Short mmCIF file of C-alpha atoms in Angstrom, two decimals:
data_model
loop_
_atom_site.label_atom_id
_atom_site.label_comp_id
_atom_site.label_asym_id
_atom_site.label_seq_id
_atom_site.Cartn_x
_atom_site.Cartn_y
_atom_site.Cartn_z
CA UNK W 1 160.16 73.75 143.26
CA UNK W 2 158.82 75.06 139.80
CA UNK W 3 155.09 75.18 139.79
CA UNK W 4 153.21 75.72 137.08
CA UNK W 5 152.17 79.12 136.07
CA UNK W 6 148.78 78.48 134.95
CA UNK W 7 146.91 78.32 138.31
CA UNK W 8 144.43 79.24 140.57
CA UNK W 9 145.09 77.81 144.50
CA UNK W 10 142.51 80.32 146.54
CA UNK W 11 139.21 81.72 145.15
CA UNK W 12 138.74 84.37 148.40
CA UNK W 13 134.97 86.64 148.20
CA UNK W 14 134.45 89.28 150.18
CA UNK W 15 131.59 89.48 151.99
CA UNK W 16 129.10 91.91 154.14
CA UNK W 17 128.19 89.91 156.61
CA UNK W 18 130.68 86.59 157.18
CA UNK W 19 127.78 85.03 159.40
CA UNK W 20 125.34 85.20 156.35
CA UNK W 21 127.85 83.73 153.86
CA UNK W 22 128.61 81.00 155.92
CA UNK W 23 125.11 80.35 156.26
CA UNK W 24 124.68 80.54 152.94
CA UNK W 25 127.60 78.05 151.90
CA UNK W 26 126.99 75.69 154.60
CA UNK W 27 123.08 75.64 153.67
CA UNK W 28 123.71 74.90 150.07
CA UNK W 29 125.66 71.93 151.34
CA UNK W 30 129.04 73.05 151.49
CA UNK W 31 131.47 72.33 155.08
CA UNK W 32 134.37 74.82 156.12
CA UNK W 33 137.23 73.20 157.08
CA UNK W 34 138.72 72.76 160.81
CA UNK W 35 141.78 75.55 159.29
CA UNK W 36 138.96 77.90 159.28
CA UNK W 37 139.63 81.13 161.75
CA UNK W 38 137.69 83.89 163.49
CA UNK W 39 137.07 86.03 160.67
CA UNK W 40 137.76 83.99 157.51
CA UNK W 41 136.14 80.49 156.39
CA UNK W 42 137.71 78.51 154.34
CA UNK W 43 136.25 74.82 151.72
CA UNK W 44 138.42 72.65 150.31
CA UNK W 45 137.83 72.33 146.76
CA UNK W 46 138.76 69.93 143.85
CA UNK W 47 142.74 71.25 144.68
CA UNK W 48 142.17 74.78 145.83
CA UNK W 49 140.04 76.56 148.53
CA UNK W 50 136.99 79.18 148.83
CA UNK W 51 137.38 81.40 151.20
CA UNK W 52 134.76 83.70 152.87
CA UNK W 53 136.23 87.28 154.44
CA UNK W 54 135.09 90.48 155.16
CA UNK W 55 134.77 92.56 152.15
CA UNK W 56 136.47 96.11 154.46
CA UNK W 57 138.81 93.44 155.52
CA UNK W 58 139.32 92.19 151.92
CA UNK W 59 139.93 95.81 150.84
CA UNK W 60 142.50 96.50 152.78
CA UNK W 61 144.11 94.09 152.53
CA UNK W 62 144.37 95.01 149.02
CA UNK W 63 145.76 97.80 149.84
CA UNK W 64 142.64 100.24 149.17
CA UNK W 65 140.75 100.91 152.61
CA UNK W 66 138.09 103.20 151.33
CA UNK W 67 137.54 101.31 147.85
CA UNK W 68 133.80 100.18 147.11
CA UNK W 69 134.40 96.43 145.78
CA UNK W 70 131.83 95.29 143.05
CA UNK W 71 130.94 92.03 142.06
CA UNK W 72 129.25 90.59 139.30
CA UNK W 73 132.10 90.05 136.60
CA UNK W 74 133.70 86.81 137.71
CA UNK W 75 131.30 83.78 137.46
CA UNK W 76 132.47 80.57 139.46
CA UNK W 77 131.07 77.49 137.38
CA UNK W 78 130.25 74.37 138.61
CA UNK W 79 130.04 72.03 136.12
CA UNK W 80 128.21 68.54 136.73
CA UNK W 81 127.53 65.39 135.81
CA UNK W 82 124.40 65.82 134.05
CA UNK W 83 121.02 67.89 133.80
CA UNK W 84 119.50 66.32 136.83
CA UNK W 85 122.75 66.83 139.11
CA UNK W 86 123.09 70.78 137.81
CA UNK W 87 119.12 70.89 138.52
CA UNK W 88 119.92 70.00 142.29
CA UNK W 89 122.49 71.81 142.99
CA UNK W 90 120.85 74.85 141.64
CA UNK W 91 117.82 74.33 143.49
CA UNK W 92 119.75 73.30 146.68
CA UNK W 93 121.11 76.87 146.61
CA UNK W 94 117.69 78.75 145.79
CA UNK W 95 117.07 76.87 148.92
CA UNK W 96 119.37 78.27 151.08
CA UNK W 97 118.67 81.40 150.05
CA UNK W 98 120.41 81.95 146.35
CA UNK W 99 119.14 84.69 144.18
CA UNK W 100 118.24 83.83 140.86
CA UNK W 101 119.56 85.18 137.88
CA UNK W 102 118.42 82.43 134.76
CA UNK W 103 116.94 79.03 135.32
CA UNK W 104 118.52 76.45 134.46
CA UNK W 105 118.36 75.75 130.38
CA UNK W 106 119.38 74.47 127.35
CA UNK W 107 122.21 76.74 126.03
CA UNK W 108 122.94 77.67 122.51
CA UNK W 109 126.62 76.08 122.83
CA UNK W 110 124.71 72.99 123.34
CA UNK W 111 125.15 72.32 127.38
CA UNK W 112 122.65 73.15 130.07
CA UNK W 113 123.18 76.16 132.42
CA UNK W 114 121.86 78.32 135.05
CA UNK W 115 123.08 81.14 137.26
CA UNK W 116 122.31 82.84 140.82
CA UNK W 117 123.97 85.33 142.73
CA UNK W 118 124.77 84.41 146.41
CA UNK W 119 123.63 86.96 149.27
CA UNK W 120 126.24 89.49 148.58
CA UNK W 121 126.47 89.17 144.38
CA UNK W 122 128.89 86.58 143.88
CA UNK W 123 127.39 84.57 140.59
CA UNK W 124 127.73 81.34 139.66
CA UNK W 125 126.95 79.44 136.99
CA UNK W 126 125.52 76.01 137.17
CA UNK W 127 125.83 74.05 134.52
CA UNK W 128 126.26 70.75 132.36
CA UNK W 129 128.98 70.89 129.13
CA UNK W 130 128.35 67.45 127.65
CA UNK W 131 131.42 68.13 125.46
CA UNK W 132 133.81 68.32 128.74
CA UNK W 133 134.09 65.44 130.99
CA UNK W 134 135.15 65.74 134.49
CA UNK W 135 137.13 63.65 136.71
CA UNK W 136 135.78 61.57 139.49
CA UNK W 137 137.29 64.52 141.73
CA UNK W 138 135.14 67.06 139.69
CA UNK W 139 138.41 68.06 138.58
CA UNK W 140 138.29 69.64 134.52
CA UNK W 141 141.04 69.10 132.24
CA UNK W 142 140.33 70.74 128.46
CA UNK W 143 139.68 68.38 126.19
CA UNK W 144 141.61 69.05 122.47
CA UNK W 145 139.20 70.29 119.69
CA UNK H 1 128.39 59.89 139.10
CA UNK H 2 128.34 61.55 141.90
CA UNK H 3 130.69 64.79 142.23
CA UNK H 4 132.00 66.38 145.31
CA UNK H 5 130.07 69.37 146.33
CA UNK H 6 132.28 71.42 146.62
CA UNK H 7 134.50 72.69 143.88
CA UNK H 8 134.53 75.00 141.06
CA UNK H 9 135.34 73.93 137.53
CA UNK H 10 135.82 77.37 135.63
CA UNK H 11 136.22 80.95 137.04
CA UNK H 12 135.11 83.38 133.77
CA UNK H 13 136.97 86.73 133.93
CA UNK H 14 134.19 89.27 132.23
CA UNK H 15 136.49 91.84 130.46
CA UNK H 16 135.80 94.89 128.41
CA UNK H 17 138.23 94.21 125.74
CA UNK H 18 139.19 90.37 124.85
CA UNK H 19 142.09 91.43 122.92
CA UNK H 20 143.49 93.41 125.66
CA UNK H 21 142.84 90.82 127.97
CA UNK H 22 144.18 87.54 126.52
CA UNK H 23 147.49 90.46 125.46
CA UNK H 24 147.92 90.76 129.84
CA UNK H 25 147.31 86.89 130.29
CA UNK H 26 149.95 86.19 127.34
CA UNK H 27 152.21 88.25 128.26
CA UNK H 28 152.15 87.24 132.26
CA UNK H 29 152.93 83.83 130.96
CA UNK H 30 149.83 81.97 130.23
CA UNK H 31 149.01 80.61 126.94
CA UNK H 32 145.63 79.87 125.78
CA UNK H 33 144.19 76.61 125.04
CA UNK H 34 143.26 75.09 121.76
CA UNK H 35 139.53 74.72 122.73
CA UNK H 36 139.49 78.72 122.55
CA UNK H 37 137.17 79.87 120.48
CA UNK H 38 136.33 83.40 118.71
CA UNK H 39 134.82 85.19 121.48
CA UNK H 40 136.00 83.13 124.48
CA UNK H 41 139.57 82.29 125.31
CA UNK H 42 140.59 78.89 127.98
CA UNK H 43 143.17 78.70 130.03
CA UNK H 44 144.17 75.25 131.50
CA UNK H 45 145.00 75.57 135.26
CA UNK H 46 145.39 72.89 138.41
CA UNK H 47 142.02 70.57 137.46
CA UNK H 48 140.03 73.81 136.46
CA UNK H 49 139.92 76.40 133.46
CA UNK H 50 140.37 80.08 133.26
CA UNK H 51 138.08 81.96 130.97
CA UNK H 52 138.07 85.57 129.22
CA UNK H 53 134.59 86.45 128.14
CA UNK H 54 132.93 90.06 126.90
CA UNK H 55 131.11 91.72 129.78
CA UNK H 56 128.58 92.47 127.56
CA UNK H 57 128.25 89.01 126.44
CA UNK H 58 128.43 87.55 130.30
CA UNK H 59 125.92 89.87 131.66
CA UNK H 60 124.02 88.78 128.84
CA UNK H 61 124.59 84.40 129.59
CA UNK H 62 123.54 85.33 133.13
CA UNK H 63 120.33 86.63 131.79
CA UNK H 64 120.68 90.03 133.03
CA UNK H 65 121.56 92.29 129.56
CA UNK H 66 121.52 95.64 130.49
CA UNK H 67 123.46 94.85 133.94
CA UNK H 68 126.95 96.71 134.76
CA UNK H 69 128.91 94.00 135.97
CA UNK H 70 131.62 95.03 138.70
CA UNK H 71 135.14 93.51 139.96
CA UNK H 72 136.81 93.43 142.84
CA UNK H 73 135.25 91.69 145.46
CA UNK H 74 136.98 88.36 144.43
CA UNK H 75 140.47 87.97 144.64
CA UNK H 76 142.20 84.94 142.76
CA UNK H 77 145.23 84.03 144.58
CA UNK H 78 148.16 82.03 143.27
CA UNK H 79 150.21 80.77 145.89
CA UNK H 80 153.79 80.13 144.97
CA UNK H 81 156.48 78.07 146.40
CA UNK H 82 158.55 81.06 147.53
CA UNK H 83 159.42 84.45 148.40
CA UNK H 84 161.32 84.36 145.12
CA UNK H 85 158.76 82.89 143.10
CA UNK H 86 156.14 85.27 144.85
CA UNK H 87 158.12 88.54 143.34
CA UNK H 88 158.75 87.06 140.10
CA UNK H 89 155.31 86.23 139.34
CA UNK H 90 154.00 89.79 140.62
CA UNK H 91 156.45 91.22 138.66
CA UNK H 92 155.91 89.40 135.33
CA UNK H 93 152.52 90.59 135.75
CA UNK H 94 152.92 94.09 136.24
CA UNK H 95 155.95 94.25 133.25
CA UNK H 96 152.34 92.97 131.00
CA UNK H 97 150.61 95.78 132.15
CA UNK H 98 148.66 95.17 135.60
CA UNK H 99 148.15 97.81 138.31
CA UNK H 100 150.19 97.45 141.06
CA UNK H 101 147.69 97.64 143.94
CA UNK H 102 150.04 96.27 147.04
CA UNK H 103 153.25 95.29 146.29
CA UNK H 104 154.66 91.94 147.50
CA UNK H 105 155.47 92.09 151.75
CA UNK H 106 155.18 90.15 154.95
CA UNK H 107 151.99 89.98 155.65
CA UNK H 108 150.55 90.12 159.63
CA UNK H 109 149.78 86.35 159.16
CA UNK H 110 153.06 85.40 158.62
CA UNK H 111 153.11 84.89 154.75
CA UNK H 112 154.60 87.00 152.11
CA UNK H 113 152.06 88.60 149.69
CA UNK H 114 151.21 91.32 147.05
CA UNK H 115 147.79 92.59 145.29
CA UNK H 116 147.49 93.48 141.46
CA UNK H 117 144.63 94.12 139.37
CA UNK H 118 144.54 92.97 135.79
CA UNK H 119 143.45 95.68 132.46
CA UNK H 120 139.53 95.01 133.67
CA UNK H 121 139.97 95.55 137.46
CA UNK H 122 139.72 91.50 138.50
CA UNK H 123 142.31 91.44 141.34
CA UNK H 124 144.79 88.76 141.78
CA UNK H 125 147.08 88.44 145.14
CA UNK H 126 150.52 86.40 144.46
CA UNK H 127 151.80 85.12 147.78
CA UNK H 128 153.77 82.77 149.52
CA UNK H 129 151.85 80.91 152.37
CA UNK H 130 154.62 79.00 154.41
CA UNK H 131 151.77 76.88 156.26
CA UNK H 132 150.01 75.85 153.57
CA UNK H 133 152.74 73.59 151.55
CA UNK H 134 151.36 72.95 147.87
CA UNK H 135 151.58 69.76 145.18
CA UNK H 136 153.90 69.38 142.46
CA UNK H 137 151.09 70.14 140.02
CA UNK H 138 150.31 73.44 141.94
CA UNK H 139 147.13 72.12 143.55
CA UNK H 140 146.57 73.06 147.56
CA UNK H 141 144.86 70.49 150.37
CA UNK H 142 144.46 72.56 153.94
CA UNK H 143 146.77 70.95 156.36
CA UNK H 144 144.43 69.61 159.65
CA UNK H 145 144.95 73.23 162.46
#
């Protein structure tokens, strides 16, 4: 089988406290799957999977016991529908404890975003990009210029 | 329209030097999409996008200017359909430059997998997960336990 190269099948963050993540996730709405194990939760997504895992565990596993992992450089977007579904979700995950980085608001590329940090730094961005549709599946496929 | 909850529509790679980022993501294989524009470069994956954006410039879009973003705590994994497929992807990636963190082997869990990190520290693990079979179009669905 030739896959192709372009692709992302597991999104993994390391965590502090798994508990608190899950708590977290599961709060804002989200529901690990029955494959989840003691020690590592995993969501189906639009054709890959979040999973949840120690961030010690996560380091060696890399290969790097005693590294420090940081966070803060990889945003995970979730684009929706329109202003009043990205305003929901955002506040569903201030609910659940989310810290927030910017309000949601109009953006100078012309779509409307926010972003928060989860309890241990993971951002995402919500947002609506009237200019990209998405699939009933929430699926995104680049539209050409 | 309402979209599933749970999925992510873009992962944004903050990187220090877009040149010498989209150069590693080129030259691993990838090829940028025609929405790219200067500043930001797209990558079309499995029903979500890959983006390159300035650290500078992220840190700034999450409303947080003067904060030093760090990497690490999320890996990005791409699964692949073999053992063979698992080493030639790892080692595509490290012949454009990435730092080989674990190389490719059995892991405890019964897979086969390796750990890189790209020029900006963002960490991807190649592996081969023999319980988790994937689509055609490179997409994964958990199997029921």
């Amino acid at each position: 089988m030739s896959l192709p190269r372009q692709r992302i099948t597991l999104v993994t963050l390391g965590v502090a406290d798994l508990d608190r993540a899950r708590r977290f996730y599961d709060g804002w709405g989200w529901s690990a799957h029955s494959a989840s194990q003691p020690g590592v939760f995993f969501y189906q997504m639009n054709g890959a999977v979040l999973a949840l895992f120690g961030r010690a565990d996560l380091a060696a596993d890399q290969g790097r016991s005693s590294a420090t992992l940081g966070t803060g450089a990889v945003t995970l977007a979730q684009n929706c529908a329109d202003d009043g579904e990205t305003d929901a979700v955002f506040r569903a995950a201030v609910a659940a404890g989310a810290t927030i980085l910017k309000r949601p608001e109009t953006a100078f590329w012309g779509g409307y975003s926010g972003y928060f940090a989860d309890p241990d730094g993971h951002v995402w961005e919500i947002a609506t990009n009237p200019f990209w549709p998405l699939a009933a599946d929430g699926s995104l496929t680049l539209p050409d210029p």
